């Protein structure tokens, strides 16, 4: 019996440009979790400059502000998501989770009957 | 209102190796359609050698024969899928179609309520 694993990659385009993707939403979710673009960038092994560029690119494409930076304070500046970005990230994460459930369920339904016939 | 299009890429791994993908299954489906690996390769802008290599790789990974070649005859040789490959291609195409339906349905469900609030 073969041990096959279905996989998927999701993204969202607008006018042929990628505006959301598993990767980009993960960056935003990490900003929300850590309160810091530097920490989010580091967790994704991106330079701060590159992470910042990614976020500015999504903001330009979608036409909405996604992050708010606050400078100074005791621990230095920090970055938070705007309410709109929080809503988008939450919707995308639900979209991902539901698609992942379907991926496994549908793959099993379509392949369960034929896989036992395939010698490993 | 933003005109967002959800997209997905599907593939199947075994022991961390890709054994099926939208791309690979399209190559097999084209062999079935055209009866010719040369025509299938050309339709995908692949060299014959590369297309052949791809198919041999999937055969090795899955441990089953996918194509049968018949040499000679009036119109030269031709290539057909084995019954096992036909079954696999048909299952994968159904898997793809059902996932594509869900992709759009789930995306709309999760984003319909928030998109009107996002200025274009």
PDB file of C-alpha atoms in Angstrom:
ATOM      1  CA  UNK A   1       0.000   0.000   0.000  1.00  0.00           C
ATOM      2  CA  UNK A   2       1.422   3.369  -1.023  1.00  0.00           C
ATOM      3  CA  UNK A   3       1.734   6.118   1.542  1.00  0.00           C
ATOM      4  CA  UNK A   4       0.600   9.097  -0.538  1.00  0.00           C
ATOM      5  CA  UNK A   5       0.122  12.586   0.916  1.00  0.00           C
ATOM      6  CA  UNK A   6      -1.961  15.189  -0.924  1.00  0.00           C
ATOM      7  CA  UNK A   7      -0.521  18.715  -0.779  1.00  0.00           C
ATOM      8  CA  UNK A   8      -1.758  22.140  -1.825  1.00  0.00           C
ATOM      9  CA  UNK A   9      -0.605  25.702  -2.143  1.00  0.00           C
ATOM     10  CA  UNK A  10      -3.168  28.502  -2.025  1.00  0.00           C
ATOM     11  CA  UNK A  11      -2.991  32.103  -3.123  1.00  0.00           C
ATOM     12  CA  UNK A  12      -5.238  34.942  -4.254  1.00  0.00           C
ATOM     13  CA  UNK A  13      -4.717  37.052  -7.355  1.00  0.00           C
ATOM     14  CA  UNK A  14      -6.065  40.415  -8.412  1.00  0.00           C
ATOM     15  CA  UNK A  15      -5.520  41.422 -12.039  1.00  0.00           C
ATOM     16  CA  UNK A  16      -2.962  38.614 -12.377  1.00  0.00           C
ATOM     17  CA  UNK A  17      -0.939  39.777  -9.363  1.00  0.00           C
ATOM     18  CA  UNK A  18      -0.583  37.772  -6.151  1.00  0.00           C
ATOM     19  CA  UNK A  19      -2.186  39.765  -3.326  1.00  0.00           C
ATOM     20  CA  UNK A  20      -2.459  37.041  -0.682  1.00  0.00           C
ATOM     21  CA  UNK A  21      -0.695  33.716  -0.261  1.00  0.00           C
ATOM     22  CA  UNK A  22       0.084  31.176   2.435  1.00  0.00           C
ATOM     23  CA  UNK A  23       3.508  32.787   2.706  1.00  0.00           C
ATOM     24  CA  UNK A  24       2.354  36.420   2.852  1.00  0.00           C
ATOM     25  CA  UNK A  25      -0.429  35.726   5.310  1.00  0.00           C
ATOM     26  CA  UNK A  26       2.021  33.829   7.507  1.00  0.00           C
ATOM     27  CA  UNK A  27       4.199  36.940   7.625  1.00  0.00           C
ATOM     28  CA  UNK A  28       1.221  39.062   8.684  1.00  0.00           C
ATOM     29  CA  UNK A  29       0.121  36.475  11.259  1.00  0.00           C
ATOM     30  CA  UNK A  30       3.649  36.500  12.722  1.00  0.00           C
ATOM     31  CA  UNK A  31       3.553  40.305  12.994  1.00  0.00           C
ATOM     32  CA  UNK A  32       0.277  39.960  14.917  1.00  0.00           C
ATOM     33  CA  UNK A  33       1.744  37.242  17.166  1.00  0.00           C
ATOM     34  CA  UNK A  34       5.056  38.921  17.930  1.00  0.00           C
ATOM     35  CA  UNK A  35       4.069  42.613  17.726  1.00  0.00           C
ATOM     36  CA  UNK A  36       7.263  43.136  15.759  1.00  0.00           C
ATOM     37  CA  UNK A  37       8.097  43.148  12.078  1.00  0.00           C
ATOM     38  CA  UNK A  38      11.743  42.395  12.934  1.00  0.00           C
ATOM     39  CA  UNK A  39      10.744  39.254  14.847  1.00  0.00           C
ATOM     40  CA  UNK A  40       8.280  38.180  12.147  1.00  0.00           C
ATOM     41  CA  UNK A  41      10.949  38.645   9.462  1.00  0.00           C
ATOM     42  CA  UNK A  42      13.496  36.696  11.479  1.00  0.00           C
ATOM     43  CA  UNK A  43      11.059  33.817  12.082  1.00  0.00           C
ATOM     44  CA  UNK A  44      10.666  33.568   8.301  1.00  0.00           C
ATOM     45  CA  UNK A  45      14.395  33.996   7.661  1.00  0.00           C
ATOM     46  CA  UNK A  46      13.741  37.202   5.734  1.00  0.00           C
ATOM     47  CA  UNK A  47      15.659  40.444   6.067  1.00  0.00           C
ATOM     48  CA  UNK A  48      13.699  43.238   7.747  1.00  0.00           C
ATOM     49  CA  UNK A  49      13.915  45.219   4.535  1.00  0.00           C
ATOM     50  CA  UNK A  50      12.501  42.366   2.461  1.00  0.00           C
ATOM     51  CA  UNK A  51       9.660  41.662   4.915  1.00  0.00           C
ATOM     52  CA  UNK A  52       8.770  45.356   4.955  1.00  0.00           C
ATOM     53  CA  UNK A  53       8.819  45.423   1.150  1.00  0.00           C
ATOM     54  CA  UNK A  54       6.463  42.404   0.981  1.00  0.00           C
ATOM     55  CA  UNK A  55       3.960  44.071   3.277  1.00  0.00           C
ATOM     56  CA  UNK A  56       4.111  47.386   1.408  1.00  0.00           C
ATOM     57  CA  UNK A  57       3.557  45.477  -1.838  1.00  0.00           C
ATOM     58  CA  UNK A  58       0.396  43.801  -0.501  1.00  0.00           C
ATOM     59  CA  UNK A  59      -0.841  47.146   0.827  1.00  0.00           C
ATOM     60  CA  UNK A  60      -0.328  48.766  -2.573  1.00  0.00           C
ATOM     61  CA  UNK A  61      -2.030  45.886  -4.409  1.00  0.00           C
ATOM     62  CA  UNK A  62      -5.028  45.726  -2.081  1.00  0.00           C
ATOM     63  CA  UNK A  63      -5.179  49.462  -1.565  1.00  0.00           C
ATOM     64  CA  UNK A  64      -5.458  49.204   2.214  1.00  0.00           C
ATOM     65  CA  UNK A  65      -3.126  49.729   5.166  1.00  0.00           C
ATOM     66  CA  UNK A  66      -2.143  46.443   6.834  1.00  0.00           C
ATOM     67  CA  UNK A  67       0.301  47.438   9.560  1.00  0.00           C
ATOM     68  CA  UNK A  68       0.690  50.295  11.992  1.00  0.00           C
ATOM     69  CA  UNK A  69       4.083  51.026  13.483  1.00  0.00           C
ATOM     70  CA  UNK A  70       4.592  52.674  16.811  1.00  0.00           C
ATOM     71  CA  UNK A  71       8.025  54.142  17.445  1.00  0.00           C
ATOM     72  CA  UNK A  72       9.800  54.339  20.783  1.00  0.00           C
ATOM     73  CA  UNK A  73       8.590  53.306  24.255  1.00  0.00           C
ATOM     74  CA  UNK A  74      10.435  51.169  26.772  1.00  0.00           C
ATOM     75  CA  UNK A  75      11.097  48.135  24.538  1.00  0.00           C
ATOM     76  CA  UNK A  76      11.607  50.079  21.317  1.00  0.00           C
ATOM     77  CA  UNK A  77       9.053  50.365  18.506  1.00  0.00           C
ATOM     78  CA  UNK A  78       6.514  47.747  17.660  1.00  0.00           C
ATOM     79  CA  UNK A  79       4.223  46.924  14.761  1.00  0.00           C
ATOM     80  CA  UNK A  80       0.594  45.834  14.892  1.00  0.00           C
ATOM     81  CA  UNK A  81      -1.926  44.831  12.257  1.00  0.00           C
ATOM     82  CA  UNK A  82      -4.709  47.225  11.331  1.00  0.00           C
ATOM     83  CA  UNK A  83      -8.257  45.966  12.068  1.00  0.00           C
ATOM     84  CA  UNK A  84      -8.701  45.353   8.296  1.00  0.00           C
ATOM     85  CA  UNK A  85      -5.556  43.216   8.168  1.00  0.00           C
ATOM     86  CA  UNK A  86      -6.714  41.244  11.216  1.00  0.00           C
ATOM     87  CA  UNK A  87     -10.014  40.507   9.480  1.00  0.00           C
ATOM     88  CA  UNK A  88      -8.247  39.455   6.272  1.00  0.00           C
ATOM     89  CA  UNK A  89      -5.737  37.221   8.083  1.00  0.00           C
ATOM     90  CA  UNK A  90      -8.512  35.538  10.089  1.00  0.00           C
ATOM     91  CA  UNK A  91     -10.578  34.904   6.928  1.00  0.00           C
ATOM     92  CA  UNK A  92      -7.551  33.542   5.057  1.00  0.00           C
ATOM     93  CA  UNK A  93      -6.611  31.226   7.929  1.00  0.00           C
ATOM     94  CA  UNK A  94     -10.181  29.815   7.989  1.00  0.00           C
ATOM     95  CA  UNK A  95     -10.068  29.462   4.195  1.00  0.00           C
ATOM     96  CA  UNK A  96      -6.763  27.543   4.482  1.00  0.00           C
ATOM     97  CA  UNK A  97      -8.017  25.270   7.258  1.00  0.00           C
ATOM     98  CA  UNK A  98     -11.221  24.368   5.412  1.00  0.00           C
ATOM     99  CA  UNK A  99      -9.307  23.737   2.175  1.00  0.00           C
ATOM    100  CA  UNK A 100      -6.829  21.487   4.017  1.00  0.00           C
ATOM    101  CA  UNK A 101      -9.711  19.431   5.447  1.00  0.00           C
ATOM    102  CA  UNK A 102     -11.260  19.065   2.001  1.00  0.00           C
ATOM    103  CA  UNK A 103      -7.899  18.213   0.452  1.00  0.00           C
ATOM    104  CA  UNK A 104      -7.542  15.111   2.595  1.00  0.00           C
ATOM    105  CA  UNK A 105     -11.195  14.095   2.481  1.00  0.00           C
ATOM    106  CA  UNK A 106     -11.526  14.422  -1.299  1.00  0.00           C
ATOM    107  CA  UNK A 107      -8.175  12.772  -2.003  1.00  0.00           C
ATOM    108  CA  UNK A 108      -9.157   9.770   0.105  1.00  0.00           C
ATOM    109  CA  UNK A 109     -12.563   9.521  -1.546  1.00  0.00           C
ATOM    110  CA  UNK A 110     -11.086   9.567  -5.030  1.00  0.00           C
ATOM    111  CA  UNK A 111      -8.041   7.382  -4.412  1.00  0.00           C
ATOM    112  CA  UNK A 112      -9.113   4.987  -1.639  1.00  0.00           C
ATOM    113  CA  UNK A 113     -10.698   2.534  -4.040  1.00  0.00           C
ATOM    114  CA  UNK A 114      -7.794   2.469  -6.492  1.00  0.00           C
ATOM    115  CA  UNK A 115      -4.796   2.596  -4.158  1.00  0.00           C
ATOM    116  CA  UNK A 116      -5.106  -0.942  -2.737  1.00  0.00           C
ATOM    117  CA  UNK A 117      -4.782  -2.164  -6.326  1.00  0.00           C
ATOM    118  CA  UNK A 118      -1.481  -0.362  -6.816  1.00  0.00           C
ATOM    119  CA  UNK A 119       1.440  -2.459  -5.605  1.00  0.00           C
ATOM    120  CA  UNK A 120       3.900  -0.565  -3.380  1.00  0.00           C
TER     121      UNK A 120
ATOM    122  CA  UNK B   1     -15.185  46.085  -4.745  1.00  0.00           C
ATOM    123  CA  UNK B   2     -11.993  44.082  -5.301  1.00  0.00           C
ATOM    124  CA  UNK B   3     -11.892  41.452  -8.007  1.00  0.00           C
ATOM    125  CA  UNK B   4     -10.023  38.706  -6.178  1.00  0.00           C
ATOM    126  CA  UNK B   5      -9.451  35.243  -7.653  1.00  0.00           C
ATOM    127  CA  UNK B   6      -8.517  32.310  -5.406  1.00  0.00           C
ATOM    128  CA  UNK B   7      -5.915  29.955  -6.924  1.00  0.00           C
ATOM    129  CA  UNK B   8      -4.478  26.605  -5.937  1.00  0.00           C
ATOM    130  CA  UNK B   9      -1.786  24.179  -6.937  1.00  0.00           C
ATOM    131  CA  UNK B  10      -2.177  20.517  -6.040  1.00  0.00           C
ATOM    132  CA  UNK B  11       0.311  17.696  -5.861  1.00  0.00           C
ATOM    133  CA  UNK B  12       0.847  14.354  -4.150  1.00  0.00           C
ATOM    134  CA  UNK B  13       3.984  13.317  -2.287  1.00  0.00           C
ATOM    135  CA  UNK B  14       5.335   9.949  -1.251  1.00  0.00           C
ATOM    136  CA  UNK B  15       8.246   9.933   1.217  1.00  0.00           C
ATOM    137  CA  UNK B  16       8.760  13.652   0.515  1.00  0.00           C
ATOM    138  CA  UNK B  17       8.958  13.158  -3.260  1.00  0.00           C
ATOM    139  CA  UNK B  18       6.400  14.498  -5.715  1.00  0.00           C
ATOM    140  CA  UNK B  19       4.720  11.562  -7.419  1.00  0.00           C
ATOM    141  CA  UNK B  20       1.703  13.320  -8.961  1.00  0.00           C
ATOM    142  CA  UNK B  21       1.016  16.965  -9.730  1.00  0.00           C
ATOM    143  CA  UNK B  22      -1.221  19.084 -11.930  1.00  0.00           C
ATOM    144  CA  UNK B  23       1.697  19.337 -14.337  1.00  0.00           C
ATOM    145  CA  UNK B  24       2.636  15.650 -14.425  1.00  0.00           C
ATOM    146  CA  UNK B  25      -0.945  14.468 -14.722  1.00  0.00           C
ATOM    147  CA  UNK B  26      -1.512  16.927 -17.570  1.00  0.00           C
ATOM    148  CA  UNK B  27       1.404  15.314 -19.408  1.00  0.00           C
ATOM    149  CA  UNK B  28      -0.136  11.861 -18.941  1.00  0.00           C
ATOM    150  CA  UNK B  29      -3.588  13.123 -19.970  1.00  0.00           C
ATOM    151  CA  UNK B  30      -2.059  14.588 -23.145  1.00  0.00           C
ATOM    152  CA  UNK B  31      -0.420  11.254 -23.954  1.00  0.00           C
ATOM    153  CA  UNK B  32      -3.847   9.626 -23.615  1.00  0.00           C
ATOM    154  CA  UNK B  33      -5.470  12.300 -25.794  1.00  0.00           C
ATOM    155  CA  UNK B  34      -2.872  12.358 -28.560  1.00  0.00           C
ATOM    156  CA  UNK B  35      -1.613   8.750 -28.447  1.00  0.00           C
ATOM    157  CA  UNK B  36       1.871  10.192 -28.745  1.00  0.00           C
ATOM    158  CA  UNK B  37       4.506  11.198 -26.243  1.00  0.00           C
ATOM    159  CA  UNK B  38       6.094  13.469 -28.865  1.00  0.00           C
ATOM    160  CA  UNK B  39       2.819  15.382 -29.329  1.00  0.00           C
ATOM    161  CA  UNK B  40       2.177  15.524 -25.578  1.00  0.00           C
ATOM    162  CA  UNK B  41       5.702  16.870 -24.982  1.00  0.00           C
ATOM    163  CA  UNK B  42       5.294  19.459 -27.727  1.00  0.00           C
ATOM    164  CA  UNK B  43       1.921  20.626 -26.344  1.00  0.00           C
ATOM    165  CA  UNK B  44       3.681  21.288 -23.039  1.00  0.00           C
ATOM    166  CA  UNK B  45       6.733  22.829 -24.697  1.00  0.00           C
ATOM    167  CA  UNK B  46       8.966  20.079 -23.299  1.00  0.00           C
ATOM    168  CA  UNK B  47      11.633  18.191 -25.200  1.00  0.00           C
ATOM    169  CA  UNK B  48      10.739  14.565 -25.920  1.00  0.00           C
ATOM    170  CA  UNK B  49      13.648  13.501 -23.763  1.00  0.00           C
ATOM    171  CA  UNK B  50      12.484  15.582 -20.814  1.00  0.00           C
ATOM    172  CA  UNK B  51       8.877  14.395 -21.095  1.00  0.00           C
ATOM    173  CA  UNK B  52      10.057  10.792 -21.233  1.00  0.00           C
ATOM    174  CA  UNK B  53      12.280  11.375 -18.206  1.00  0.00           C
ATOM    175  CA  UNK B  54       9.340  12.829 -16.238  1.00  0.00           C
ATOM    176  CA  UNK B  55       7.185   9.808 -16.959  1.00  0.00           C
ATOM    177  CA  UNK B  56       9.961   7.333 -16.084  1.00  0.00           C
ATOM    178  CA  UNK B  57      10.489   9.236 -12.826  1.00  0.00           C
ATOM    179  CA  UNK B  58       6.808   8.904 -11.850  1.00  0.00           C
ATOM    180  CA  UNK B  59       6.879   5.214 -12.803  1.00  0.00           C
ATOM    181  CA  UNK B  60       9.915   4.643 -10.600  1.00  0.00           C
ATOM    182  CA  UNK B  61       8.418   6.561  -7.676  1.00  0.00           C
ATOM    183  CA  UNK B  62       5.026   4.847  -7.840  1.00  0.00           C
ATOM    184  CA  UNK B  63       6.479   1.485  -8.794  1.00  0.00           C
ATOM    185  CA  UNK B  64       4.023   0.972 -11.659  1.00  0.00           C
ATOM    186  CA  UNK B  65       4.169   1.187 -15.449  1.00  0.00           C
ATOM    187  CA  UNK B  66       2.266   4.195 -16.794  1.00  0.00           C
ATOM    188  CA  UNK B  67       2.838   4.093 -20.554  1.00  0.00           C
ATOM    189  CA  UNK B  68       3.126   1.444 -23.208  1.00  0.00           C
ATOM    190  CA  UNK B  69       4.895   2.244 -26.457  1.00  0.00           C
ATOM    191  CA  UNK B  70       4.154   0.539 -29.706  1.00  0.00           C
ATOM    192  CA  UNK B  71       6.797   0.890 -32.409  1.00  0.00           C
ATOM    193  CA  UNK B  72       6.180   1.015 -36.150  1.00  0.00           C
ATOM    194  CA  UNK B  73       2.912   0.750 -38.082  1.00  0.00           C
ATOM    195  CA  UNK B  74       1.660   3.074 -40.800  1.00  0.00           C
ATOM    196  CA  UNK B  75       1.862   6.351 -38.831  1.00  0.00           C
ATOM    197  CA  UNK B  76       5.001   5.482 -36.878  1.00  0.00           C
ATOM    198  CA  UNK B  77       5.029   4.411 -33.221  1.00  0.00           C
ATOM    199  CA  UNK B  78       2.562   5.571 -30.638  1.00  0.00           C
ATOM    200  CA  UNK B  79       2.265   5.614 -26.875  1.00  0.00           C
ATOM    201  CA  UNK B  80      -0.760   4.747 -24.760  1.00  0.00           C
ATOM    202  CA  UNK B  81      -1.437   4.794 -21.034  1.00  0.00           C
ATOM    203  CA  UNK B  82      -1.588   1.539 -19.107  1.00  0.00           C
ATOM    204  CA  UNK B  83      -4.974   0.755 -17.495  1.00  0.00           C
ATOM    205  CA  UNK B  84      -3.454   1.664 -14.103  1.00  0.00           C
ATOM    206  CA  UNK B  85      -2.336   5.070 -15.404  1.00  0.00           C
ATOM    207  CA  UNK B  86      -5.790   5.692 -16.890  1.00  0.00           C
ATOM    208  CA  UNK B  87      -7.357   4.986 -13.507  1.00  0.00           C
ATOM    209  CA  UNK B  88      -4.888   7.270 -11.728  1.00  0.00           C
ATOM    210  CA  UNK B  89      -5.337  10.125 -14.236  1.00  0.00           C
ATOM    211  CA  UNK B  90      -9.132   9.871 -13.998  1.00  0.00           C
ATOM    212  CA  UNK B  91      -9.027   9.927 -10.181  1.00  0.00           C
ATOM    213  CA  UNK B  92      -6.635  12.880 -10.142  1.00  0.00           C
ATOM    214  CA  UNK B  93      -8.774  14.854 -12.608  1.00  0.00           C
ATOM    215  CA  UNK B  94     -11.861  14.310 -10.410  1.00  0.00           C
ATOM    216  CA  UNK B  95      -9.809  15.280  -7.346  1.00  0.00           C
ATOM    217  CA  UNK B  96      -8.723  18.492  -9.128  1.00  0.00           C
ATOM    218  CA  UNK B  97     -12.232  19.364 -10.278  1.00  0.00           C
ATOM    219  CA  UNK B  98     -13.758  18.882  -6.828  1.00  0.00           C
ATOM    220  CA  UNK B  99     -10.969  20.883  -5.182  1.00  0.00           C
ATOM    221  CA  UNK B 100     -11.457  23.714  -7.701  1.00  0.00           C
ATOM    222  CA  UNK B 101     -15.185  23.838  -6.881  1.00  0.00           C
ATOM    223  CA  UNK B 102     -14.457  23.963  -3.167  1.00  0.00           C
ATOM    224  CA  UNK B 103     -11.759  26.577  -3.666  1.00  0.00           C
ATOM    225  CA  UNK B 104     -14.248  29.054  -5.078  1.00  0.00           C
ATOM    226  CA  UNK B 105     -17.118  28.158  -2.758  1.00  0.00           C
ATOM    227  CA  UNK B 106     -15.049  28.347   0.426  1.00  0.00           C
ATOM    228  CA  UNK B 107     -13.225  31.507  -0.628  1.00  0.00           C
ATOM    229  CA  UNK B 108     -16.528  33.248  -1.272  1.00  0.00           C
ATOM    230  CA  UNK B 109     -17.980  32.087   2.018  1.00  0.00           C
ATOM    231  CA  UNK B 110     -15.006  33.342   3.989  1.00  0.00           C
ATOM    232  CA  UNK B 111     -14.407  36.596   2.124  1.00  0.00           C
ATOM    233  CA  UNK B 112     -17.861  37.657   0.891  1.00  0.00           C
ATOM    234  CA  UNK B 113     -18.751  39.398   4.124  1.00  0.00           C
ATOM    235  CA  UNK B 114     -15.483  41.279   4.477  1.00  0.00           C
ATOM    236  CA  UNK B 115     -14.751  42.260   0.886  1.00  0.00           C
ATOM    237  CA  UNK B 116     -17.500  44.874   0.531  1.00  0.00           C
ATOM    238  CA  UNK B 117     -15.854  46.665   3.450  1.00  0.00           C
ATOM    239  CA  UNK B 118     -12.509  46.835   1.670  1.00  0.00           C
ATOM    240  CA  UNK B 119     -12.262  49.867  -0.599  1.00  0.00           C
ATOM    241  CA  UNK B 120     -10.993  49.047  -4.090  1.00  0.00           C
TER     242      UNK B 120
END
